[in-house]
Coordinates of C-alpha atoms and ligand atoms in Angstrom, one line a residue:
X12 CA 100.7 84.6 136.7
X13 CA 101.1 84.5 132.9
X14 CA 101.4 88.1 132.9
X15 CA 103.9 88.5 134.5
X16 CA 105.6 84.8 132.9
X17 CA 104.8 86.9 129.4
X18 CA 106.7 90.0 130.5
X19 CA 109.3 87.9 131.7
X20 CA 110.0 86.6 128.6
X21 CA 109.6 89.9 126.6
X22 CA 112.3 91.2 128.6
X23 CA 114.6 88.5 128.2
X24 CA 114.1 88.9 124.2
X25 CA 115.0 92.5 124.2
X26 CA 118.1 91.8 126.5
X27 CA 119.4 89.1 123.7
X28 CA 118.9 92.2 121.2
X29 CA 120.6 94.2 123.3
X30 CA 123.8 92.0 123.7
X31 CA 124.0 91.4 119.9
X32 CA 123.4 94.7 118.6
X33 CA 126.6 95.6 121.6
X34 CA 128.8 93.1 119.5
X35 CA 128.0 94.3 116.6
X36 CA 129.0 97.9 117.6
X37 CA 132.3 97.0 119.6
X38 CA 133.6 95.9 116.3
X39 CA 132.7 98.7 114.1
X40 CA 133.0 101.9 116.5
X41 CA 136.5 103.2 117.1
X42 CA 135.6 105.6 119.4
X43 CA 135.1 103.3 122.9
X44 CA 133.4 106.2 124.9
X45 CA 130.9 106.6 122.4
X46 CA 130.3 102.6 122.1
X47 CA 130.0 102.8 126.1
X48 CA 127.3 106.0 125.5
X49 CA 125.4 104.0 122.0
X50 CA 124.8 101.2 124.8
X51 CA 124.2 103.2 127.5
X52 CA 121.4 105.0 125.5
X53 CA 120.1 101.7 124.5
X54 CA 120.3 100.2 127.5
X55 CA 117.9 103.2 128.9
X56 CA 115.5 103.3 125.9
X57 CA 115.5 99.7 126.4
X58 CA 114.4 99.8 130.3
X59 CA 111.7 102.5 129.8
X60 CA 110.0 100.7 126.9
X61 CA 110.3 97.5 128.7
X62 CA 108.5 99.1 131.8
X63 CA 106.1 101.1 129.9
X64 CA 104.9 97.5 128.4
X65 CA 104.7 95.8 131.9
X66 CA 102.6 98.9 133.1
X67 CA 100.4 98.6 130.1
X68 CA 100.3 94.8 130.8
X69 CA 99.8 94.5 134.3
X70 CA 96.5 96.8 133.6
X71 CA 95.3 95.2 130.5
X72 CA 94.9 92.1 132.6
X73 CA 93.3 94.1 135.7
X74 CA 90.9 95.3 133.0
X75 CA 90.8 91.7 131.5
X76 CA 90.2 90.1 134.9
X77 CA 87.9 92.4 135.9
X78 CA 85.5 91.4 133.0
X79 CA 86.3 88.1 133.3
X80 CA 85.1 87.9 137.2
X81 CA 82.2 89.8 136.1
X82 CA 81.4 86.8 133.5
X83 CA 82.3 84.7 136.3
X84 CA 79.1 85.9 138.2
X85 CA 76.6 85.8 135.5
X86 CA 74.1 82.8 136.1
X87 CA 72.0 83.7 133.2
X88 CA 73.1 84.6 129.6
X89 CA 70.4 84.3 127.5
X90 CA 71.5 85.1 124.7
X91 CA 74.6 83.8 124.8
X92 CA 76.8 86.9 124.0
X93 CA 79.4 87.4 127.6
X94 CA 79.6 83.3 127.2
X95 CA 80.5 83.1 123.4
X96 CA 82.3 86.1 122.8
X97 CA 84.4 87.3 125.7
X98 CA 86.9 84.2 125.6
X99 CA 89.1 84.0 128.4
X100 CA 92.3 82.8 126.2
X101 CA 94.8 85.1 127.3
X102 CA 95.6 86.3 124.1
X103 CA 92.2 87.3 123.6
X104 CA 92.1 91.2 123.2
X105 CA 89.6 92.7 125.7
X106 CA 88.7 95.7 123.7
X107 CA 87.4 93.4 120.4
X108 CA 84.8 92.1 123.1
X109 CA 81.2 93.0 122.7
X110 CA 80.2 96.1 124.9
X111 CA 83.9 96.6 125.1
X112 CA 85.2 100.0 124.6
X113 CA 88.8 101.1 125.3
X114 CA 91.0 104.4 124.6
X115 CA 92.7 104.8 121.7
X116 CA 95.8 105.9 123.3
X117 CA 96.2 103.6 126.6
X118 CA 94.0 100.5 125.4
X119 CA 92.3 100.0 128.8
X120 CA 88.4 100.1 129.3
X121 CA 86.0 103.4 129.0
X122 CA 83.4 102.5 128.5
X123 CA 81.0 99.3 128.9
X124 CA 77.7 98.3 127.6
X125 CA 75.7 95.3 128.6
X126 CA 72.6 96.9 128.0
X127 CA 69.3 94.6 126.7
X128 CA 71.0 91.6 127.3
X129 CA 68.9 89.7 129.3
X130 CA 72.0 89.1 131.9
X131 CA 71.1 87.9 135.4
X132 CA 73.6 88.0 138.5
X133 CA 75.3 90.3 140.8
X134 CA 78.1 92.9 140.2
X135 CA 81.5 91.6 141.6
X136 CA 83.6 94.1 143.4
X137 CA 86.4 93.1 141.0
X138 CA 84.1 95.9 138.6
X139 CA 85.6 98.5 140.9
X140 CA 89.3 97.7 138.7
X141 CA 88.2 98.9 135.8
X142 CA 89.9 102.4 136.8
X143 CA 89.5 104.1 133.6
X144 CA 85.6 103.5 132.8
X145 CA 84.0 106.8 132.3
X146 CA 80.3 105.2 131.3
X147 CA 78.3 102.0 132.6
X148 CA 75.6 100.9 130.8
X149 CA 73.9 97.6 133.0
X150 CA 70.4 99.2 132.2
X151 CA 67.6 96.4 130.9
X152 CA 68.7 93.3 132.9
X153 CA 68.2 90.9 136.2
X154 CA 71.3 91.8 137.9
X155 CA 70.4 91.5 141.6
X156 CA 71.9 91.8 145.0
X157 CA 73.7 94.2 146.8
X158 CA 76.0 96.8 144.7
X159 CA 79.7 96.6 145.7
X160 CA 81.4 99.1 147.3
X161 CA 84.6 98.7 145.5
X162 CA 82.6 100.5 142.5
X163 CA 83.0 103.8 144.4
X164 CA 87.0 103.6 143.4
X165 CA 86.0 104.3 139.6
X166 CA 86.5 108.0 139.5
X167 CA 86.5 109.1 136.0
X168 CA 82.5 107.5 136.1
X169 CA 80.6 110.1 134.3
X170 CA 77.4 107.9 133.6
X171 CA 75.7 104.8 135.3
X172 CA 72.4 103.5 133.5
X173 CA 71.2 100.6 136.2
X174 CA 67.5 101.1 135.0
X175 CA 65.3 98.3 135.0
X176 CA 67.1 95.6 137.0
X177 CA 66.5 93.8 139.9
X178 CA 68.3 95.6 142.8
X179 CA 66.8 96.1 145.8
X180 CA 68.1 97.7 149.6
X181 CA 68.6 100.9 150.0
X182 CA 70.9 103.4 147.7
X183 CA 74.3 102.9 149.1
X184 CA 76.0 106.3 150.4
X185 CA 79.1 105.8 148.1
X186 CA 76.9 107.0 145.1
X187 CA 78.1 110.2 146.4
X188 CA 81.8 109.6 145.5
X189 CA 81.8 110.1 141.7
X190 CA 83.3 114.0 141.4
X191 CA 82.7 113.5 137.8
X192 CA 79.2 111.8 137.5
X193 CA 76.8 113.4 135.5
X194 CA 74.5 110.7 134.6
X195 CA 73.1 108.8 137.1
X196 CA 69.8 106.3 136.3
X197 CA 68.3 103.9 138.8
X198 CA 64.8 103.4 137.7
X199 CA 62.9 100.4 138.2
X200 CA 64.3 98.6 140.2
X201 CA 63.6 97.3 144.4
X202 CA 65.0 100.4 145.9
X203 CA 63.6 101.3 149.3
X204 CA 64.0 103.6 152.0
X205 CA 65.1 107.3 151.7
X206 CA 67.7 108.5 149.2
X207 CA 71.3 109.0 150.7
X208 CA 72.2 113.0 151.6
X209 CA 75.6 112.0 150.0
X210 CA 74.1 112.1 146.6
X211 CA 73.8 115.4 146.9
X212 CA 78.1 115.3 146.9
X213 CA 78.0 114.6 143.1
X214 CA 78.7 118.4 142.1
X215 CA 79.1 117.7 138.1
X216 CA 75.0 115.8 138.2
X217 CA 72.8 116.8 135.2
X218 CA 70.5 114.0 135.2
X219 CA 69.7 111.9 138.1
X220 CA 66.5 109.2 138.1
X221 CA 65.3 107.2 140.6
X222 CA 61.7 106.4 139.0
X223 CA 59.6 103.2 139.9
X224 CA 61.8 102.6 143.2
X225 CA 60.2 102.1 146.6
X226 CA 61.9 104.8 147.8
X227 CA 60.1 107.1 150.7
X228 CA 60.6 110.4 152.6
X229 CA 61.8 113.7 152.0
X230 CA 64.2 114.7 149.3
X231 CA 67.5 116.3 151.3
X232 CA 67.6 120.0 151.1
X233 CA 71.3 119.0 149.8
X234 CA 69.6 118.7 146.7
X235 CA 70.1 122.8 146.0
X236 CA 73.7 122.0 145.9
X237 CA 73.4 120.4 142.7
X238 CA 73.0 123.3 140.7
X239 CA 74.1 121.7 137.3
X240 CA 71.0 119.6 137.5
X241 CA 68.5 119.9 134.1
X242 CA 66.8 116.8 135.0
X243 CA 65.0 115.0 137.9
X244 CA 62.8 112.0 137.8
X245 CA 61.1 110.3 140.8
X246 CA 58.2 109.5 138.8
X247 CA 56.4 106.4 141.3
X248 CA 57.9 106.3 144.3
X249 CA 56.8 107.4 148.0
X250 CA 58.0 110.6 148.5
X251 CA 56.3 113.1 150.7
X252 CA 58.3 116.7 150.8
X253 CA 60.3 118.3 148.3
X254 CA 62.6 121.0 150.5
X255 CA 62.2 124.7 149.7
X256 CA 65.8 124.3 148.4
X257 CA 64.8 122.7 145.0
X258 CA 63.9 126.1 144.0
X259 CA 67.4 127.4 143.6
X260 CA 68.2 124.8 140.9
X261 CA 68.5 127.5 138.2
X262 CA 69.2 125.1 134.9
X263 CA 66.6 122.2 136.1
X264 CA 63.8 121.9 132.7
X265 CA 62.3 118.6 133.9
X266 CA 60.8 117.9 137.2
X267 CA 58.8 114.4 137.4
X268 CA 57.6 113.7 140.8
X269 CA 54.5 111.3 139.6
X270 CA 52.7 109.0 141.6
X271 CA 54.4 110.2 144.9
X272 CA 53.2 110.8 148.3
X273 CA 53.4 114.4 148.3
X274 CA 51.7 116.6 150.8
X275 CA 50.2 119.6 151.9
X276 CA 51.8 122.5 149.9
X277 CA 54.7 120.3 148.3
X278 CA 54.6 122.1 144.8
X279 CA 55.0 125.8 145.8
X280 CA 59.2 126.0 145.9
X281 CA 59.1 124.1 142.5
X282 CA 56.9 126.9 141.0
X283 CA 59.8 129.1 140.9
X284 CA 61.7 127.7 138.9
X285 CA 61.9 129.6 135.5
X286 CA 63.9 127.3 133.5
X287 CA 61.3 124.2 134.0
X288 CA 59.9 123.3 131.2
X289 CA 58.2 120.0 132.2
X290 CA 57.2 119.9 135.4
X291 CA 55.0 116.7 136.5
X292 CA 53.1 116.3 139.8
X293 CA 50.5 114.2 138.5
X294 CA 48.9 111.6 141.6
X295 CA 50.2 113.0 144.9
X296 CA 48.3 114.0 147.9
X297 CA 48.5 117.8 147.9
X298 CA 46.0 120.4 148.6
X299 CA 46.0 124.0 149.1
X300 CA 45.4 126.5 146.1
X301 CA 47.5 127.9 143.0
X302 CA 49.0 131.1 143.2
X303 CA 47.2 133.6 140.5
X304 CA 50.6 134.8 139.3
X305 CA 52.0 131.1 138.6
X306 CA 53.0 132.1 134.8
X307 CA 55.7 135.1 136.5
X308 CA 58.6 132.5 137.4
X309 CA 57.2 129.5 135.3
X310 CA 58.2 131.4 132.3
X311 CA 59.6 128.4 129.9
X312 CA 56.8 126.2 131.1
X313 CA 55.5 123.8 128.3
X314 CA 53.9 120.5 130.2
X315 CA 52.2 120.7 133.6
X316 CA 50.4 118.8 135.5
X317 CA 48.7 118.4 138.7
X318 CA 46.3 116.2 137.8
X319 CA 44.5 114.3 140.9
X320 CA 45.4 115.6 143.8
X321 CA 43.6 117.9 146.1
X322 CA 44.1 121.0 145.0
X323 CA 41.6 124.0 145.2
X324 CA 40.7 127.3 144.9
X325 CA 40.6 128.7 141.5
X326 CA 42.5 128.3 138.0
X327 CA 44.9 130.7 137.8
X328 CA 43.6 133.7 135.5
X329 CA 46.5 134.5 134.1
X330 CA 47.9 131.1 133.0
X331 CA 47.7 133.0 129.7
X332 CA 50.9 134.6 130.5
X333 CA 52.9 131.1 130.4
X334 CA 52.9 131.2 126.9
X335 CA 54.8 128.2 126.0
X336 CA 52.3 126.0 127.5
X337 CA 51.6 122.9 125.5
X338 CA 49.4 120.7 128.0
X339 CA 48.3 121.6 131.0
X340 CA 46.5 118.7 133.0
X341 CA 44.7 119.9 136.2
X342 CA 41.8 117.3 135.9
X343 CA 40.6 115.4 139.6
X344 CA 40.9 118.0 141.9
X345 CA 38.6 120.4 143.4
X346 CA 39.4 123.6 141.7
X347 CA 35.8 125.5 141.9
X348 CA 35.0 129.1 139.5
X349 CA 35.0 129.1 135.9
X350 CA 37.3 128.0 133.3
X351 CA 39.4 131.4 132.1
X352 CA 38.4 132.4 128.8
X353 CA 42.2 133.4 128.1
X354 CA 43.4 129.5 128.0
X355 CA 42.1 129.9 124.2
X356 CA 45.0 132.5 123.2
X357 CA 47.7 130.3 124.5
X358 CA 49.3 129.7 121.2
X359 CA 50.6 126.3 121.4
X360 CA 47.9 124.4 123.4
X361 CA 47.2 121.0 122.2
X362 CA 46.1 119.4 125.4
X363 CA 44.0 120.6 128.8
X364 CA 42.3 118.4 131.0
X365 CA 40.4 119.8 133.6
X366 CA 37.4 117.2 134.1
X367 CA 36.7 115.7 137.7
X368 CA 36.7 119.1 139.5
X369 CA 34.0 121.6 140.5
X370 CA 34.6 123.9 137.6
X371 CA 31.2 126.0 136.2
X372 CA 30.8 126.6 132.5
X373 CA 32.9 124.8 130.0
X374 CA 32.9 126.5 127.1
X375 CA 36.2 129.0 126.6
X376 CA 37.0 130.8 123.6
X377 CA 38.6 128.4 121.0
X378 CA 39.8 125.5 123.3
X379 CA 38.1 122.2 123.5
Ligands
NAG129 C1 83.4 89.0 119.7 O1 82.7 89.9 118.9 C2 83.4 90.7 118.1 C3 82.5 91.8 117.5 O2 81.4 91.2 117.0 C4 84.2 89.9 117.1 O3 85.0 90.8 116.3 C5 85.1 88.9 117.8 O4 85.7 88.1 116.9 C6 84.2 88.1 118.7 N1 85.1 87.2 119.5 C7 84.8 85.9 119.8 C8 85.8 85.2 120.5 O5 83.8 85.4 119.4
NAG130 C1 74.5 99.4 124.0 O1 74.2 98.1 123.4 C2 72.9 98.0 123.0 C3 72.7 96.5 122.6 O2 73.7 96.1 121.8 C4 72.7 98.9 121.8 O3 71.4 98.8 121.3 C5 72.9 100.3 122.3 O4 72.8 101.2 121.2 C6 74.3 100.5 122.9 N1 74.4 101.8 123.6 C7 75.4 102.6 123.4 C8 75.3 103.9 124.0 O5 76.4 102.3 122.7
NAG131 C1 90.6 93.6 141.6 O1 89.5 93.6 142.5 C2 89.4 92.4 143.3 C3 88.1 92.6 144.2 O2 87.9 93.9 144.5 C4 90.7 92.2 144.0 O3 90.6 91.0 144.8 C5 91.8 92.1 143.1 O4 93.0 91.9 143.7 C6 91.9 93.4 142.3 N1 93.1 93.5 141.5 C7 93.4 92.9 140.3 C8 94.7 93.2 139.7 O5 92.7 92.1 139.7
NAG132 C1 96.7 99.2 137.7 O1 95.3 99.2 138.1 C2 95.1 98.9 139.4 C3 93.6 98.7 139.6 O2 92.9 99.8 139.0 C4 95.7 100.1 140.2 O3 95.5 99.9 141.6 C5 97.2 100.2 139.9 O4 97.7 101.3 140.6 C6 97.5 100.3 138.4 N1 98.9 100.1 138.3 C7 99.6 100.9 137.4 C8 101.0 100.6 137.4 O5 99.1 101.8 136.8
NAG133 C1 63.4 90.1 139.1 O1 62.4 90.7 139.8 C2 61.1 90.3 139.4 C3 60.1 91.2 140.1 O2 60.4 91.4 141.4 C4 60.9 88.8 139.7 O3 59.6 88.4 139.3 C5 62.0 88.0 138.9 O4 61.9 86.7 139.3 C6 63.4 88.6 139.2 N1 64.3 87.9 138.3 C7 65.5 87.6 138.6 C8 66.3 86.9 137.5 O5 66.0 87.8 139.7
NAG134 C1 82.1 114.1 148.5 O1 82.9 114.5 147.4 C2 84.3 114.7 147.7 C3 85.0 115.2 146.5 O2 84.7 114.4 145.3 C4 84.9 113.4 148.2 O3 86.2 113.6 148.6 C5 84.0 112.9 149.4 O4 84.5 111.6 149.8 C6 82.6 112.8 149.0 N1 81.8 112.5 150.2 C7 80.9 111.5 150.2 C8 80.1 111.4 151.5 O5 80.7 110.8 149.3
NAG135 C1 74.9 121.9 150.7 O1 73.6 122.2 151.1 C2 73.5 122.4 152.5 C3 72.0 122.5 152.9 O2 71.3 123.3 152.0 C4 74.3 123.6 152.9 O3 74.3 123.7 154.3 C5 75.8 123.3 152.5 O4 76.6 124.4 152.7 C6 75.8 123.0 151.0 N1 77.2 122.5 150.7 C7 77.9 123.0 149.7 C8 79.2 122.3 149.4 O5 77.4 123.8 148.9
NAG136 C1 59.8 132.5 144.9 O1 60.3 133.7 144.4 C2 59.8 134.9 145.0 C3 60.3 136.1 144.2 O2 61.6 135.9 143.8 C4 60.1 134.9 146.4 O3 59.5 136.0 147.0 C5 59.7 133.7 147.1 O4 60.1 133.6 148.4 C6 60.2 132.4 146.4 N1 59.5 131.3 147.0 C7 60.2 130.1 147.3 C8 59.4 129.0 147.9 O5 61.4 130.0 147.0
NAG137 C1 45.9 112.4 151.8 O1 45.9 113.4 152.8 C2 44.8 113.3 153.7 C3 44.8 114.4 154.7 O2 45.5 115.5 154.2 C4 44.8 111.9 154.3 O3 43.6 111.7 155.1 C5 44.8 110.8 153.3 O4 45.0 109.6 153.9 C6 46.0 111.0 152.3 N1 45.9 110.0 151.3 C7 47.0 109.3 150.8 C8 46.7 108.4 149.7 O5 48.1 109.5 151.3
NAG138 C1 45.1 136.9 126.2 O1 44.0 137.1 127.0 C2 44.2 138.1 128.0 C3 43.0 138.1 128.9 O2 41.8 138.1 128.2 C4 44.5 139.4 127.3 O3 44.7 140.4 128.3 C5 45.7 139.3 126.5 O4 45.9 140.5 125.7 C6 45.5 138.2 125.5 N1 46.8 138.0 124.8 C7 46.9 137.8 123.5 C8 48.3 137.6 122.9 O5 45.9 137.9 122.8
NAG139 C1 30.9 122.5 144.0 O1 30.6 124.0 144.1 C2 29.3 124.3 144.6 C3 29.1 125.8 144.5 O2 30.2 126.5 145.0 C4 29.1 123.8 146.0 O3 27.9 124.0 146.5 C5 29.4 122.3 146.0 O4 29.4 121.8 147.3 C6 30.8 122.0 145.4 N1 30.9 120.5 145.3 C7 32.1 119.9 145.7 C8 32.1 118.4 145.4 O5 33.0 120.5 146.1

């Protein structure tokens, strides 16, 4: 309502310009067509800066409303920052407002940070507006309840950080309708049941994490569509299968599936993958026996770890060959045979834990 009141009145202002610059021109200008043009032109120049303003307007307040219903929904502040700073005078300038960012050129909202601020509440679908946000930082919070949909209408998203909230339900399917998202954090939090196959629609993903959710299942074999990936975490959850597919992630360097549910032969499509360099499957339920040749596509591999699971058989003997290896963690699991002597000219070992298995001998050339 005042919006449009203001822009009312702006228009009115220039029109009273208008008229008194034409009066001053009819009496110095003796050529009348020109006169008629001078006005014409300003008449024009007039109309597209008056509707360029209104535009500008009409979304500063769809931006300003947007934050303001979001403030509206916030039932603990404890700190007091969303209640003392972001006023809602209407001559208060959105973009001076703390986690406010805004383009330089067309002053609406790109990016918003209400990280660590203790806030408690739910998202209200009036979020969805703010149609020029490219990064959403909610991480370190209580927000709660269900996520609104209308957030799937904020397509220049490029980043959300929800970690460590209180959400809980299931991963709503529209995550999968951010063509630019490339950032997308939900640990710890109360999500449950399987992740959506439409997240594997998010073609421009680098990072996705899901850690510390409730989350169960098997990860879709959509998930070797995402071939920009470089990071995946799904560090405690339920998860029981990872699908052959993962292996075709050629640029993924960190692979945490801690704390899982994984079974039976899980980790052998992931042992392929030569640009890993952390790979984690520390705490699952797999058994079955190491391939001797691990080191020929875990090439870049500097942190492993398969630490209590089932596993048997024998340690590789030529895990020498992954030379980049800087821990290696294969403790409380059944490997049997001795410990290869060659672990001690792996360059850049710091770490190796190998107790709580059925290993004989423990001494190996200059490792301890
Ligand atoms: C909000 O915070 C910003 C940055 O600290 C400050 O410039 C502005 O004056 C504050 N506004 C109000 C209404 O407190
Ligand atoms: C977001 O805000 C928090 C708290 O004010 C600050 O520590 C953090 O650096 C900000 N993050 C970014 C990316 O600006
Ligand atoms: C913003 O979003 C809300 C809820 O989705 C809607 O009711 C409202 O009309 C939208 N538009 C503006 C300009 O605030
Ligand atoms: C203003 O923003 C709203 C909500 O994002 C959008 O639907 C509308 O098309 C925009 N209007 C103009 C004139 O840009
Ligand atoms: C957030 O979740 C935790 C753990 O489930 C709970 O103890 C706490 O009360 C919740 N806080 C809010 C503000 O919802
Ligand atoms: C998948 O992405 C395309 C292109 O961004 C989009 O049109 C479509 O709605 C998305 N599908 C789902 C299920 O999110
Ligand atoms: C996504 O992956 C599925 C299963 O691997 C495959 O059938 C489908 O063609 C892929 N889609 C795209 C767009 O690459
Ligand atoms: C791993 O790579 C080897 C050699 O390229 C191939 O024979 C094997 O089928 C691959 N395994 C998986 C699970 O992708
Ligand atoms: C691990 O797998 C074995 C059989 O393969 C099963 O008996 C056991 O319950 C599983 N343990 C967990 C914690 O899932
Ligand atoms: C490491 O040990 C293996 C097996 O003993 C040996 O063949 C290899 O040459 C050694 N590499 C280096 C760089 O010393
Ligand atoms: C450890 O290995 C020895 C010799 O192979 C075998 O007799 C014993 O049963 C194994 N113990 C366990 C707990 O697997």
């Amino acid at each position: 309502m005042s919006s449009s009141f203001r822009s009312n009145l702006n228009r009115k202002m220039k029109t009273t310009t208008i008229k008194e610059r034409s009066r001053f021109l009819l009496s110095k200008m003796l050529s009348m067509i020109h006169c008629l043009c001078y006005i014409y032109m300003m008449i024009m120049a007039n109309y597209f800066t008056a509707g360029a303003l209104a535009i500008a307007h009409t979304n500063f307040s769809t931006d300003q409303s947007a934050l303001l219903a979001l403030k509206a929904h916030i039932t603990s502040d404890p700190q007091n920052i969303l209640t003392a700073n972001w006023s809602s005078a209407s001559n208060s300038n959105i973009c001076n407002w703390i986690g406010v960012t805004c383009g330089a050129r067309h002053q609406r909202v790109t990016a918003l940070n209400l990280s660590d601020m203790g806030l408690a509440g739910v998202i209200p679908p009036h979020l969805g507006n703010l149609s020029f946000l490219v990064v959403l930082y909610a991480n370190n919070n209580f927000f709660n309840g269900p996520l609104p949909q209308e957030l799937s209408r904020l397509r220049r998203l490029k980043a959300i950080y929800f970690q460590e909230n209180n959400f809980t339900g299931t991963i709503p399917s529209w995550f999968g309708s951010f063509p630019k998202l490339q950032t997308f954090i939900l640990s710890g939090n109360g999500f449950s049941g399987s992740i959506p196959t439409s997240i594997f629609n998010l073609s421009a993903l680098e990072i996705i994490s899901v850690s510390s959710n409730q989350l169960s299942g098997s990860i879709p074999r959509e998930i070797g569509n995402l071939t920009m990936l470089k990071g995946i975490n799904l560090d405690d959850n339920k998860f029981e299968e990872l699908p052959n597919e993962i292996g075709s992630l050629g640029q993924l360097e960190e692979l945490f599936v801690q704390e899982n549910a994984l079974k039976g032969s899980a980790f052998v499509p992931v042992l392929n993958i030569s640009s890993l360099t952390t790979l984690t499957l520390f705490g699952n339920n797999m058994s079955g026996s190491l391939p001797d040749n691990i080191c020929e596509h875990l090439s870049s591999i500097r942190r492993f770890s398969l630490g209590r699971n089932q596993l048997d058989g024998l340690i590789p003997s030529k895990l020498w060959q992954c030379k980049e290896l800087r821990e290696i963690t294969l403790g409380s699991n059944n490997f049997r045979g001795s410990i290869p002597k060659s672990l001690g000219n792996l360059t850049y070992l710091t770490k190796i834990l190998l107790g709580d298995n059925n290993l004989t001998g423990n001494k190996f050339g200059g490792v301890s």
